[in-house]
CSV table of C-alpha atoms in Angstrom, one decimal:
chain,number,residue,atom,x,y,z
A,1,UNK,CA,0.0,-0.2,0.0
A,2,UNK,CA,1.3,3.3,-1.1
A,3,UNK,CA,2.1,5.9,1.6
A,4,UNK,CA,-0.1,8.6,2.3
A,5,UNK,CA,1.2,12.1,2.9
A,6,UNK,CA,-0.5,15.5,3.1
A,7,UNK,CA,1.3,18.9,2.1
A,8,UNK,CA,0.2,22.4,2.8
A,9,UNK,CA,1.6,24.5,0.1
A,10,UNK,CA,2.2,28.4,-0.1
A,11,UNK,CA,2.4,29.5,-3.3
A,12,UNK,CA,0.9,28.4,-6.5
A,13,UNK,CA,2.9,29.9,-9.1
A,14,UNK,CA,4.2,28.3,-12.4
A,15,UNK,CA,7.5,27.4,-10.8
A,16,UNK,CA,6.4,25.1,-7.9
A,17,UNK,CA,3.7,23.5,-9.9
A,18,UNK,CA,6.0,22.6,-12.7
A,19,UNK,CA,8.8,21.7,-10.6
A,20,UNK,CA,7.7,20.2,-7.0
A,21,UNK,CA,4.1,19.3,-7.7
A,22,UNK,CA,5.6,17.9,-10.7
A,23,UNK,CA,8.1,15.8,-9.0
A,24,UNK,CA,5.5,14.8,-6.4
A,25,UNK,CA,3.6,13.3,-9.2
A,26,UNK,CA,6.5,11.1,-10.2
A,27,UNK,CA,7.0,9.5,-6.7
A,28,UNK,CA,5.3,6.3,-5.5
A,29,UNK,CA,3.4,7.9,-2.7
A,30,UNK,CA,-0.2,8.9,-2.1
A,31,UNK,CA,-0.1,12.7,-2.0
A,32,UNK,CA,-2.3,15.3,-1.0
A,33,UNK,CA,-1.5,19.2,-1.7
A,34,UNK,CA,-3.7,21.9,-0.3
A,35,UNK,CA,-2.2,25.0,-1.9
A,36,UNK,CA,-2.5,28.6,-0.8
A,37,UNK,CA,-2.3,31.6,-3.3
A,38,UNK,CA,-1.7,35.2,-2.2
A,39,UNK,CA,-3.0,37.0,-5.1
A,40,UNK,CA,-6.6,36.3,-6.6
A,41,UNK,CA,-6.1,35.9,-10.2
A,42,UNK,CA,-8.3,34.4,-13.2
A,43,UNK,CA,-5.5,31.4,-13.7
A,44,UNK,CA,-6.7,29.8,-10.0
A,45,UNK,CA,-10.2,30.0,-10.7
A,46,UNK,CA,-9.8,28.2,-14.0
A,47,UNK,CA,-7.2,25.8,-12.0
A,48,UNK,CA,-10.0,25.0,-9.5
A,49,UNK,CA,-12.6,24.6,-12.1
A,50,UNK,CA,-10.3,22.0,-13.6
A,51,UNK,CA,-10.0,20.0,-10.5
A,52,UNK,CA,-6.9,21.4,-9.8
A,53,UNK,CA,-5.4,19.4,-12.8
A,54,UNK,CA,-2.8,20.9,-14.9
A,55,UNK,CA,-0.2,19.8,-17.6
A,56,UNK,CA,3.6,20.2,-17.4
A,57,UNK,CA,5.4,20.1,-20.9
A,58,UNK,CA,9.4,19.5,-20.7
A,59,UNK,CA,11.2,20.8,-23.5
A,60,UNK,CA,14.6,20.2,-25.0
A,61,UNK,CA,16.5,19.6,-28.2
A,62,UNK,CA,14.9,16.7,-30.0
A,63,UNK,CA,12.8,15.9,-26.8
A,64,UNK,CA,9.3,16.9,-25.6
A,65,UNK,CA,7.0,15.2,-22.9
A,66,UNK,CA,3.8,16.4,-21.6
A,67,UNK,CA,2.7,14.9,-18.0
A,68,UNK,CA,-0.5,15.5,-16.4
A,69,UNK,CA,-0.3,16.5,-12.7
A,70,UNK,CA,-3.2,16.0,-10.4
A,71,UNK,CA,-1.5,16.2,-6.9
A,72,UNK,CA,-3.4,19.4,-5.6
A,73,UNK,CA,-6.8,18.6,-4.3
A,74,UNK,CA,-7.8,22.1,-3.3
A,75,UNK,CA,-6.8,25.7,-3.4
A,76,UNK,CA,-7.3,28.6,-1.0
A,77,UNK,CA,-6.8,32.4,-0.8
A,78,UNK,CA,-4.2,33.3,1.6
A,79,UNK,CA,-6.7,35.4,3.5
A,80,UNK,CA,-9.1,32.7,3.9
A,81,UNK,CA,-7.2,31.7,7.3
A,82,UNK,CA,-10.1,30.2,9.0
A,83,UNK,CA,-10.4,27.6,6.1
A,84,UNK,CA,-6.4,27.0,6.0
A,85,UNK,CA,-6.3,26.6,9.7
A,86,UNK,CA,-8.9,23.7,9.4
A,87,UNK,CA,-6.2,21.8,8.2
A,88,UNK,CA,-3.8,22.1,10.8
A,89,UNK,CA,-4.3,18.4,12.3
A,90,UNK,CA,-3.7,16.6,8.9
A,91,UNK,CA,-0.6,18.2,7.5
A,92,UNK,CA,2.5,16.2,7.5
A,93,UNK,CA,4.6,18.7,5.1
A,94,UNK,CA,4.8,22.3,4.4
A,95,UNK,CA,6.2,23.5,1.2
A,96,UNK,CA,6.5,27.4,-0.1
A,97,UNK,CA,7.9,29.3,-2.7
A,98,UNK,CA,6.9,32.9,-2.3
A,99,UNK,CA,9.9,34.3,-3.7
A,100,UNK,CA,12.7,36.2,-2.0
A,101,UNK,CA,10.7,39.1,-1.5
A,102,UNK,CA,7.7,36.6,0.3
A,103,UNK,CA,10.4,34.8,2.6
A,104,UNK,CA,12.3,38.1,3.6
A,105,UNK,CA,9.1,39.9,4.5
A,106,UNK,CA,8.2,38.5,8.3
A,107,UNK,CA,4.7,40.2,8.0
A,108,UNK,CA,3.9,38.1,5.1
A,109,UNK,CA,4.2,34.3,4.7
A,110,UNK,CA,6.5,33.9,7.7
A,111,UNK,CA,3.6,35.5,9.6
A,112,UNK,CA,1.0,33.2,8.2
A,113,UNK,CA,3.1,30.1,8.4
A,114,UNK,CA,3.5,31.3,12.5
A,115,UNK,CA,0.0,31.5,12.8
A,116,UNK,CA,-0.9,28.2,11.3
A,117,UNK,CA,1.8,26.5,13.7
A,118,UNK,CA,0.1,28.0,16.7
A,119,UNK,CA,-3.2,26.7,15.4
A,120,UNK,CA,-1.5,23.2,15.4
A,121,UNK,CA,0.2,23.9,18.7
A,122,UNK,CA,-3.1,24.7,20.4
A,123,UNK,CA,-4.4,21.4,18.9
A,124,UNK,CA,-1.5,19.6,20.9
A,125,UNK,CA,-0.6,17.8,17.9
A,126,UNK,CA,2.9,16.7,18.4
A,127,UNK,CA,3.2,14.7,15.2
A,128,UNK,CA,6.5,15.9,13.4
A,129,UNK,CA,6.3,18.4,10.7
A,130,UNK,CA,8.8,19.0,7.9
A,131,UNK,CA,9.0,22.6,6.4
A,132,UNK,CA,10.6,22.8,3.1
A,133,UNK,CA,11.2,26.7,2.0
A,134,UNK,CA,12.2,26.6,-2.0
A,135,UNK,CA,12.8,30.3,-1.9
A,136,UNK,CA,16.2,31.1,-3.6
A,137,UNK,CA,18.3,32.5,-0.3
A,138,UNK,CA,21.2,30.6,1.1
A,139,UNK,CA,20.1,28.5,4.1
A,140,UNK,CA,16.8,28.9,3.5
A,141,UNK,CA,15.2,26.5,6.1
A,142,UNK,CA,17.2,27.7,8.6
A,143,UNK,CA,16.7,31.5,7.9
A,144,UNK,CA,12.8,30.7,7.8
A,145,UNK,CA,13.4,29.0,11.4
A,146,UNK,CA,15.0,32.0,13.2
A,147,UNK,CA,12.4,34.3,11.5
A,148,UNK,CA,9.5,32.4,12.9
A,149,UNK,CA,11.3,32.1,16.4
A,150,UNK,CA,11.6,36.0,16.3
A,151,UNK,CA,7.9,36.2,15.6
A,152,UNK,CA,7.1,33.9,18.7
A,153,UNK,CA,9.7,35.8,20.8
A,154,UNK,CA,7.6,39.1,20.1
A,155,UNK,CA,4.1,37.5,20.1
A,156,UNK,CA,4.1,34.3,21.9
A,157,UNK,CA,4.9,32.3,24.9
A,158,UNK,CA,7.7,30.0,25.4
A,159,UNK,CA,5.3,26.9,25.2
A,160,UNK,CA,4.9,27.5,21.9
A,161,UNK,CA,8.6,28.1,20.8
A,162,UNK,CA,9.5,24.8,22.6
A,163,UNK,CA,6.7,23.1,20.6
A,164,UNK,CA,8.2,24.5,17.6
A,165,UNK,CA,11.7,23.5,18.3
A,166,UNK,CA,10.4,19.7,19.1
A,167,UNK,CA,8.1,19.2,16.4
A,168,UNK,CA,9.2,21.2,13.4
A,169,UNK,CA,11.9,20.2,11.2
A,170,UNK,CA,12.9,23.2,8.8
A,171,UNK,CA,15.1,21.8,5.7
A,172,UNK,CA,17.4,23.7,3.6
A,173,UNK,CA,17.0,23.5,0.0
A,174,UNK,CA,18.3,24.5,-3.4
A,175,UNK,CA,15.9,24.3,-6.6
A,176,UNK,CA,17.4,24.3,-10.2
A,177,UNK,CA,14.8,24.1,-13.3
A,178,UNK,CA,14.2,26.7,-15.6
A,179,UNK,CA,10.3,27.1,-15.8
A,180,UNK,CA,9.2,29.4,-18.6
A,181,UNK,CA,5.5,30.2,-18.9
A,182,UNK,CA,2.1,29.1,-18.2
A,183,UNK,CA,-1.0,29.2,-20.1
A,184,UNK,CA,-4.5,27.8,-20.0
A,185,UNK,CA,-3.3,25.2,-17.4
A,186,UNK,CA,-0.3,24.4,-19.4
A,187,UNK,CA,3.2,24.6,-17.9
A,188,UNK,CA,6.3,24.8,-19.8
A,189,UNK,CA,9.7,23.9,-18.6
A,190,UNK,CA,13.2,22.5,-19.5
A,191,UNK,CA,13.9,19.0,-19.1
A,192,UNK,CA,16.6,19.4,-16.6
A,193,UNK,CA,16.1,19.7,-13.1
A,194,UNK,CA,17.8,18.8,-9.9
A,195,UNK,CA,16.5,19.3,-6.1
A,196,UNK,CA,19.4,19.5,-3.3
A,197,UNK,CA,18.0,18.9,0.4
A,198,UNK,CA,19.7,18.9,3.5
A,199,UNK,CA,19.3,15.3,5.0
A,200,UNK,CA,15.8,14.4,6.6
A,201,UNK,CA,14.7,11.2,7.0
A,202,UNK,CA,11.0,11.8,6.5
A,203,UNK,CA,11.6,13.7,3.2
A,204,UNK,CA,13.6,10.8,2.1
A,205,UNK,CA,11.0,8.4,2.5
A,206,UNK,CA,9.0,10.5,-0.2
A,207,UNK,CA,11.5,10.9,-2.8
A,208,UNK,CA,12.7,7.3,-2.5
A,209,UNK,CA,12.1,6.9,-6.3
A,210,UNK,CA,15.9,6.6,-7.7
A,211,UNK,CA,14.7,8.1,-11.1
A,212,UNK,CA,14.4,11.3,-9.6
A,213,UNK,CA,17.1,14.1,-9.5
A,214,UNK,CA,16.6,14.7,-6.0
A,215,UNK,CA,19.9,14.8,-3.9
A,216,UNK,CA,20.3,14.7,-0.1
A,217,UNK,CA,23.5,16.2,1.1
A,218,UNK,CA,25.6,17.8,3.9
A,219,UNK,CA,27.0,20.4,1.2
A,220,UNK,CA,23.7,22.2,0.7
A,221,UNK,CA,24.9,25.5,1.6
A,222,UNK,CA,27.8,25.3,-0.8
A,223,UNK,CA,25.7,24.2,-3.6
A,224,UNK,CA,23.1,26.9,-3.0
A,225,UNK,CA,25.9,29.3,-3.2
A,226,UNK,CA,27.2,28.1,-6.4
A,227,UNK,CA,23.7,28.1,-7.9
A,228,UNK,CA,22.5,31.4,-6.7
A,229,UNK,CA,26.0,33.2,-7.9
A,230,UNK,CA,26.1,31.4,-11.2
A,231,UNK,CA,22.5,30.6,-12.7
A,232,UNK,CA,20.4,33.0,-10.6
A,233,UNK,CA,23.5,35.6,-10.8
A,234,UNK,CA,23.9,35.4,-14.4
A,235,UNK,CA,20.0,35.9,-14.9
A,236,UNK,CA,19.7,39.0,-12.9
A,237,UNK,CA,23.0,40.7,-14.4
A,238,UNK,CA,21.2,39.9,-18.0
A,239,UNK,CA,18.3,41.8,-16.6
A,240,UNK,CA,20.5,44.7,-15.4
A,241,UNK,CA,22.2,44.7,-18.8
A,242,UNK,CA,20.8,43.2,-22.1
A,243,UNK,CA,17.1,43.5,-20.9
A,244,UNK,CA,17.7,47.4,-20.1
A,245,UNK,CA,19.5,47.4,-23.8
A,246,UNK,CA,16.4,45.7,-25.5
A,247,UNK,CA,16.8,42.0,-25.4
A,248,UNK,CA,13.8,40.1,-24.6
A,249,UNK,CA,14.8,36.3,-23.7
A,250,UNK,CA,17.9,34.6,-21.9
A,251,UNK,CA,18.2,32.7,-25.3
A,252,UNK,CA,18.2,35.8,-27.4
A,253,UNK,CA,21.2,37.0,-25.6
A,254,UNK,CA,23.2,33.6,-26.4
A,255,UNK,CA,22.9,34.3,-29.9
A,256,UNK,CA,24.8,37.6,-29.5
A,257,UNK,CA,28.6,37.1,-29.5
A,258,UNK,CA,28.8,40.3,-27.5
A,259,UNK,CA,26.8,38.6,-24.7
A,260,UNK,CA,28.3,35.3,-24.9
A,261,UNK,CA,32.0,36.6,-24.5
A,262,UNK,CA,30.7,39.0,-21.6
A,263,UNK,CA,29.1,36.2,-19.7
A,264,UNK,CA,32.1,34.2,-20.3
A,265,UNK,CA,34.3,36.8,-19.0
A,266,UNK,CA,32.2,37.6,-15.8
A,267,UNK,CA,32.0,34.1,-14.7
A,268,UNK,CA,36.0,33.4,-15.1
A,269,UNK,CA,36.9,36.8,-13.9
A,270,UNK,CA,34.7,37.8,-11.3
A,271,UNK,CA,32.2,35.1,-10.2
A,272,UNK,CA,34.6,31.9,-10.3
A,273,UNK,CA,37.2,33.1,-8.1
A,274,UNK,CA,34.7,33.6,-5.3
A,275,UNK,CA,33.5,30.3,-5.0
A,276,UNK,CA,35.2,28.2,-2.3
A,277,UNK,CA,34.3,24.6,-3.7
A,278,UNK,CA,35.7,22.0,-5.8
A,279,UNK,CA,36.8,24.3,-9.0
A,280,UNK,CA,36.1,21.2,-11.5
A,281,UNK,CA,32.2,20.9,-10.1
A,282,UNK,CA,31.7,24.6,-10.4
A,283,UNK,CA,33.3,25.1,-13.7
A,284,UNK,CA,31.3,21.8,-14.6
A,285,UNK,CA,28.0,23.5,-13.3
A,286,UNK,CA,28.7,26.8,-15.3
A,287,UNK,CA,29.1,24.9,-18.4
A,288,UNK,CA,25.6,23.0,-18.2
A,289,UNK,CA,24.3,26.5,-17.3
A,290,UNK,CA,25.2,27.9,-20.4
A,291,UNK,CA,24.1,24.8,-22.6
A,292,UNK,CA,20.7,25.1,-20.9
A,293,UNK,CA,20.6,28.8,-21.6
A,294,UNK,CA,21.1,27.9,-25.4
A,295,UNK,CA,17.9,25.7,-25.4
A,296,UNK,CA,15.9,27.3,-28.3
A,297,UNK,CA,12.7,25.7,-26.8
A,298,UNK,CA,12.7,27.6,-23.9
A,299,UNK,CA,11.2,31.1,-23.9
A,300,UNK,CA,12.8,32.6,-20.6
A,301,UNK,CA,11.6,36.1,-20.7
A,302,UNK,CA,13.8,38.6,-19.0
A,303,UNK,CA,11.0,40.7,-18.2
A,304,UNK,CA,9.7,37.8,-15.8
A,305,UNK,CA,13.2,37.6,-14.3
A,306,UNK,CA,13.2,41.0,-13.5
A,307,UNK,CA,10.5,41.0,-11.0
A,308,UNK,CA,11.5,42.1,-7.6
A,309,UNK,CA,15.1,42.7,-8.6
A,310,UNK,CA,15.9,44.7,-5.8
A,311,UNK,CA,15.5,41.9,-3.3
A,312,UNK,CA,17.1,39.6,-5.8
A,313,UNK,CA,20.3,41.4,-6.1
A,314,UNK,CA,21.6,41.0,-2.8
A,315,UNK,CA,22.0,37.5,-3.0
A,316,UNK,CA,22.6,36.9,-6.5
A,317,UNK,CA,25.1,39.6,-7.2
A,318,UNK,CA,26.0,41.8,-4.2
A,319,UNK,CA,27.5,39.1,-2.3
A,320,UNK,CA,29.6,38.2,-5.1
A,321,UNK,CA,31.0,41.9,-5.2
A,322,UNK,CA,31.4,41.8,-1.6
A,323,UNK,CA,33.5,38.4,-1.6
A,324,UNK,CA,35.6,39.8,-4.6
A,325,UNK,CA,36.4,42.9,-3.0
A,326,UNK,CA,37.7,41.0,0.1
A,327,UNK,CA,39.9,39.1,-2.5
A,328,UNK,CA,41.2,41.7,-4.4
A,329,UNK,CA,40.6,44.9,-2.7
A,330,UNK,CA,38.7,46.3,-5.5
A,331,UNK,CA,35.2,46.1,-6.6
A,332,UNK,CA,34.5,44.0,-10.1
A,333,UNK,CA,34.3,46.0,-13.3
A,334,UNK,CA,31.5,44.0,-14.8
A,335,UNK,CA,29.3,43.3,-12.0
A,336,UNK,CA,29.6,46.9,-10.9
A,337,UNK,CA,28.1,48.0,-14.4
A,338,UNK,CA,25.1,46.0,-13.4
A,339,UNK,CA,24.9,47.8,-10.0
A,340,UNK,CA,24.9,51.1,-11.7
A,341,UNK,CA,21.6,50.1,-13.8
A,342,UNK,CA,20.3,48.7,-10.5
A,343,UNK,CA,20.5,52.5,-9.5
A,344,UNK,CA,18.6,53.5,-12.7
A,345,UNK,CA,16.3,50.9,-11.9
A,346,UNK,CA,15.4,52.1,-8.5
A,347,UNK,CA,16.5,55.5,-8.2
A,348,UNK,CA,14.8,56.6,-5.0
A,349,UNK,CA,15.9,53.4,-3.0
A,350,UNK,CA,19.7,52.8,-4.2
A,351,UNK,CA,22.2,55.5,-4.0
A,352,UNK,CA,25.5,53.8,-3.5
A,353,UNK,CA,26.9,50.4,-3.3
A,354,UNK,CA,27.3,50.6,0.3
A,355,UNK,CA,24.2,52.4,1.1
A,356,UNK,CA,22.2,49.3,-0.8
A,357,UNK,CA,23.9,46.8,1.4
A,358,UNK,CA,23.3,48.7,4.7
A,359,UNK,CA,19.4,49.5,3.8
A,360,UNK,CA,18.7,45.9,2.4
A,361,UNK,CA,20.1,44.6,5.8
A,362,UNK,CA,17.8,46.9,7.5
A,363,UNK,CA,15.1,46.3,5.8
A,364,UNK,CA,15.5,42.6,6.3
């Protein structure tokens, strides 16, 4: 008999559905997902009217595969907390993808999650709960845990805090897949994907299918740094250069020799030296990323990547600038061109690099 587990999912965008929910559909467990959306849009009504079933199409050169995904059982608006809290006794896992902006704002998703956990605490439910943030920040599980504990210190009693420490396991993750668009309940993404997770026995029981690219590792923090600095860093760099100069997609950039050479120089001169990990692994990762960017069947719009660039810039590029300056006692020239354009994009919020770092830390 297949193992049955229940997920509460915060976030219903194309990425979490085309990546995490798709992976769940490939396991041999009987999984139920109750998903929470934060912005009321027509697409969620359409999804609910279709019994929460959608398609995911994987595209690569000479390869196309479409899968039907039906793991989501129901959808709820984030403001319908009464309905969400009624699930408190039945949830085994909580997964989220609320973007960097969502997880960094403790008044948003972290506050809602804390309220849900308190409801579970009030029910005297001591069943272990695994919390799986997919947001792209290093040590995302530990960050979310510390944010929750701060909220508890400010608003709740110690009994609730001890309950969270005893019954909630926060795992660190790093996600890797390019999911490009969603239209009429059809999601398009690349064939490649990988999911790196800190070791957790309960989660390992879920992803025990050896055909899935799910890796439980002690090096999660290092791999997160590599992925965020390389893949996501290049994405945000292209937003602050190519997009502002008229390019529309990542693929379009890699048809242009200027950007091919610029990205290559950016990686080897400014990103690569700041990553303290096996150099062969890092270089292989970069070369794989570039090949993925050259996939003509993946229409990854720079306009979509540009969303929340102010928040994304810190982990994706600013940390590399700081690390580079520590090594060479000067700022990297190519990445600082991207920062100059960040100032143009956010003239009221960004004055100097040091000012940006100070303000970002203060705001978050």
